[in-house]
PDB file of C-alpha atoms in Angstrom:
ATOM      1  CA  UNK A 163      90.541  38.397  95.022  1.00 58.00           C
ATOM      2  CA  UNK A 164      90.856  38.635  91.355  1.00 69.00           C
ATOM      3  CA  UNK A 165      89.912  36.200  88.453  1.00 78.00           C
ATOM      4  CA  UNK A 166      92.845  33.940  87.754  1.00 84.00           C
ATOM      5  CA  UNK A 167      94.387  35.113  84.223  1.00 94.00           C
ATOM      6  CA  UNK A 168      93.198  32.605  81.499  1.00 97.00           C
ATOM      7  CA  UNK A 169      95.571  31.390  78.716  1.00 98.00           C
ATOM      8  CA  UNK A 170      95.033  29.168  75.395  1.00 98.00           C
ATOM      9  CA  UNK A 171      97.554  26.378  76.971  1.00 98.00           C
ATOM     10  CA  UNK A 172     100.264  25.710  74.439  1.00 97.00           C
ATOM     11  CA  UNK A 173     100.631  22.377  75.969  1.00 97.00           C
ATOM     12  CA  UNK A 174      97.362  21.100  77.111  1.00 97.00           C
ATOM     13  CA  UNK A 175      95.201  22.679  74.490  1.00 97.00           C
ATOM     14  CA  UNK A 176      92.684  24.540  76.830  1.00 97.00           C
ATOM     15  CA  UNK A 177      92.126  27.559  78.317  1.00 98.00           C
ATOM     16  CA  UNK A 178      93.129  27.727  81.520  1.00 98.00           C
ATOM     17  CA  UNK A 179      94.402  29.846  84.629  1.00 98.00           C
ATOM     18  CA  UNK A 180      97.896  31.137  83.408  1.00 98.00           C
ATOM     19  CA  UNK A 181     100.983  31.786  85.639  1.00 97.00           C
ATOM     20  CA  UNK A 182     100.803  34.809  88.124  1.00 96.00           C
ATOM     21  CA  UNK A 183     104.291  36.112  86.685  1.00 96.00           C
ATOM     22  CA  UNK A 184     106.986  35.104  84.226  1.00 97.00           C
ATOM     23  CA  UNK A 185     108.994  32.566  85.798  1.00 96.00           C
ATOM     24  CA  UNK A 186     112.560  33.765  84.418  1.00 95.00           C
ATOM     25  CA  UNK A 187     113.435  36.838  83.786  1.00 95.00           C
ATOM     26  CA  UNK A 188     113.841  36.528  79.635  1.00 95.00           C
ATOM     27  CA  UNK A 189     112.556  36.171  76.462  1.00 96.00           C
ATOM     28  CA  UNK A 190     111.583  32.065  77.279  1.00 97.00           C
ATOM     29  CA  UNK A 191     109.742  33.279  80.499  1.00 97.00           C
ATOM     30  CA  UNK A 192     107.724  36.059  78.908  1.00 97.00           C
ATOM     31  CA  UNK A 193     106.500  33.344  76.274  1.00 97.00           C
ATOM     32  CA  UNK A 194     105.869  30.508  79.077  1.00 98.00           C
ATOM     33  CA  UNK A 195     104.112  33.452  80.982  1.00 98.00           C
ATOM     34  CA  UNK A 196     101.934  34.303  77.628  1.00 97.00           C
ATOM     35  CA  UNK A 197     101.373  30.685  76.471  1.00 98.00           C
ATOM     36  CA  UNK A 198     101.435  27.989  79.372  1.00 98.00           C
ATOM     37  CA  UNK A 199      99.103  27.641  82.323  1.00 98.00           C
ATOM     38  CA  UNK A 200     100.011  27.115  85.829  1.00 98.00           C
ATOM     39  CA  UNK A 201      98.605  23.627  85.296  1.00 98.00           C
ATOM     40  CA  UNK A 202     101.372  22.625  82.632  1.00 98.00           C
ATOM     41  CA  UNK A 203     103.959  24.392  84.684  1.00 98.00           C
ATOM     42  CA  UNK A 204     103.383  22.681  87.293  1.00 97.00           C
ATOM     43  CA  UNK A 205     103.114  19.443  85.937  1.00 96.00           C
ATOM     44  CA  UNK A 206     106.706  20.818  84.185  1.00 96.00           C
ATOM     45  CA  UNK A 207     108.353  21.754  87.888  1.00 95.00           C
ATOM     46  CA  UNK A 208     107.514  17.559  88.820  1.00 92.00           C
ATOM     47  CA  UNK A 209     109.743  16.802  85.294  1.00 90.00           C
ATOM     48  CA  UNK A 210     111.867  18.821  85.831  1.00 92.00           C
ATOM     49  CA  UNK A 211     113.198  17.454  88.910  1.00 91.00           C
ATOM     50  CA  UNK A 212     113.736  13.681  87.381  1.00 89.00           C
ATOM     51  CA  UNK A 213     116.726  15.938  84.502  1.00 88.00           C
ATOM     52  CA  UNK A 214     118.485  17.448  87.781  1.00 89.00           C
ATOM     53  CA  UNK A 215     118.567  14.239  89.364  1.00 88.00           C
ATOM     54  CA  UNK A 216     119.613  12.637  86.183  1.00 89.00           C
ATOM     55  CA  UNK A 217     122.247  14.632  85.135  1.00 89.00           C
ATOM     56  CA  UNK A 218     123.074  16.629  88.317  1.00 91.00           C
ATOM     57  CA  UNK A 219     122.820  19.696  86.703  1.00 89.00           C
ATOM     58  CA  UNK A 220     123.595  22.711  89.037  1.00 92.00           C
ATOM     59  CA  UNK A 221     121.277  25.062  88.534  1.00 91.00           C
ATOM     60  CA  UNK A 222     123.279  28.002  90.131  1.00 94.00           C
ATOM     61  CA  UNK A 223     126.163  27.332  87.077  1.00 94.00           C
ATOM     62  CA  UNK A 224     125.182  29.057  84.016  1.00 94.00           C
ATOM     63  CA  UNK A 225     125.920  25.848  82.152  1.00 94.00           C
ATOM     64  CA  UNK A 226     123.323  23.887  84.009  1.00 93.00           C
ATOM     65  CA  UNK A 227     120.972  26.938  83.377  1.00 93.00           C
ATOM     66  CA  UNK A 228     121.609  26.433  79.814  1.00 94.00           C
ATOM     67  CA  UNK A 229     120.402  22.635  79.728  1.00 92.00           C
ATOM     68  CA  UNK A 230     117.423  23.381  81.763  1.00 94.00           C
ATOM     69  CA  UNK A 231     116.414  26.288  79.503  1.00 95.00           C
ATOM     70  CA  UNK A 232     117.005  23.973  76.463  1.00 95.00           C
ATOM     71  CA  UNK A 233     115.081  21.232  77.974  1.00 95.00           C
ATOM     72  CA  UNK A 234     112.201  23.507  78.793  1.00 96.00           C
ATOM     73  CA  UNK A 235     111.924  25.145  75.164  1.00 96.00           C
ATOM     74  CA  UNK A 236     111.831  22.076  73.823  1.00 95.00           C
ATOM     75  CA  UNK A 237     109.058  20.155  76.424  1.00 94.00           C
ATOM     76  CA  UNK A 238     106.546  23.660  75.680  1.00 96.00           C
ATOM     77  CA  UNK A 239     107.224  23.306  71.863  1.00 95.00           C
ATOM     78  CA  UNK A 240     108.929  26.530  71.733  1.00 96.00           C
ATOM     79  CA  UNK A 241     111.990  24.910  69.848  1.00 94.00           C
ATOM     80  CA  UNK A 242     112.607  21.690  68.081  1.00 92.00           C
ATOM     81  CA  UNK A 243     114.416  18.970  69.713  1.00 88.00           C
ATOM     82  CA  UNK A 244     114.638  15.709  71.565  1.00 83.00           C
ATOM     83  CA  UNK A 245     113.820  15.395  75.231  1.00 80.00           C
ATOM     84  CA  UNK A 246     116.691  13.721  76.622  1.00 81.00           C
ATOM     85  CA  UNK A 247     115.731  10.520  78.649  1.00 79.00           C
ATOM     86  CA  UNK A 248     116.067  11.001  82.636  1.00 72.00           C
ATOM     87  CA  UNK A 249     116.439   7.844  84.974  1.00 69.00           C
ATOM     88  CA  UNK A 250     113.404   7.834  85.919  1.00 62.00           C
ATOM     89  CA  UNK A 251     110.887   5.140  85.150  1.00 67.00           C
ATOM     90  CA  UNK A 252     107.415   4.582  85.884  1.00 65.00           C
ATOM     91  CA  UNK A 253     106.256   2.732  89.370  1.00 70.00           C
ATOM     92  CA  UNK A 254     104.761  -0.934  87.870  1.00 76.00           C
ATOM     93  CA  UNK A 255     101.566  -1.662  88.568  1.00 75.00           C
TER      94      UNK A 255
END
């Protein structure tokens, strides 16, 4: 088995094990791909979740791609923007 591929995390400042493959087919995946690790992604994919439930964005609609691609440029740093708030709030202690 290979070495995992190591990327300079955009988000979590630190080289780590990058993404196997882009994980969209454009120009946001190829940067995600060449500047997030798996570890950020995944910690993304567990976010991302709480804006679908939120909103009820429909993922197969091009519209609801749109938000989600938005939402993701903006969480990596790739574009300036707000997060929007989801529902979700943290379990108390």
């Amino acid at each position: 088995m290979s070495e995992p591929r190591m990327v300079q995390c955009r988000k979590l400042g630190k080289l780590l094990p990058g993404l196997s493959r882009p994980p969209f087919k454009n120009e946001l995946g190829k940067r995600i791909y060449e500047e997030i690790s798996k570890e950020a992604w995944d910690e993304w994919l567990k976010e991302s979740v709480r804006y679908i439930n939120t909103y009820r964005w429909d993922l197969a609609s091009a519209e609801g791609q749109q938000k989600m691609m938005e939402q993701i440029a903006i969480h990596f740093g790739f574009e300036e923007g707000e997060k929007i708030e989801t529902a979700w709030t943290p379990p108390k202690p």
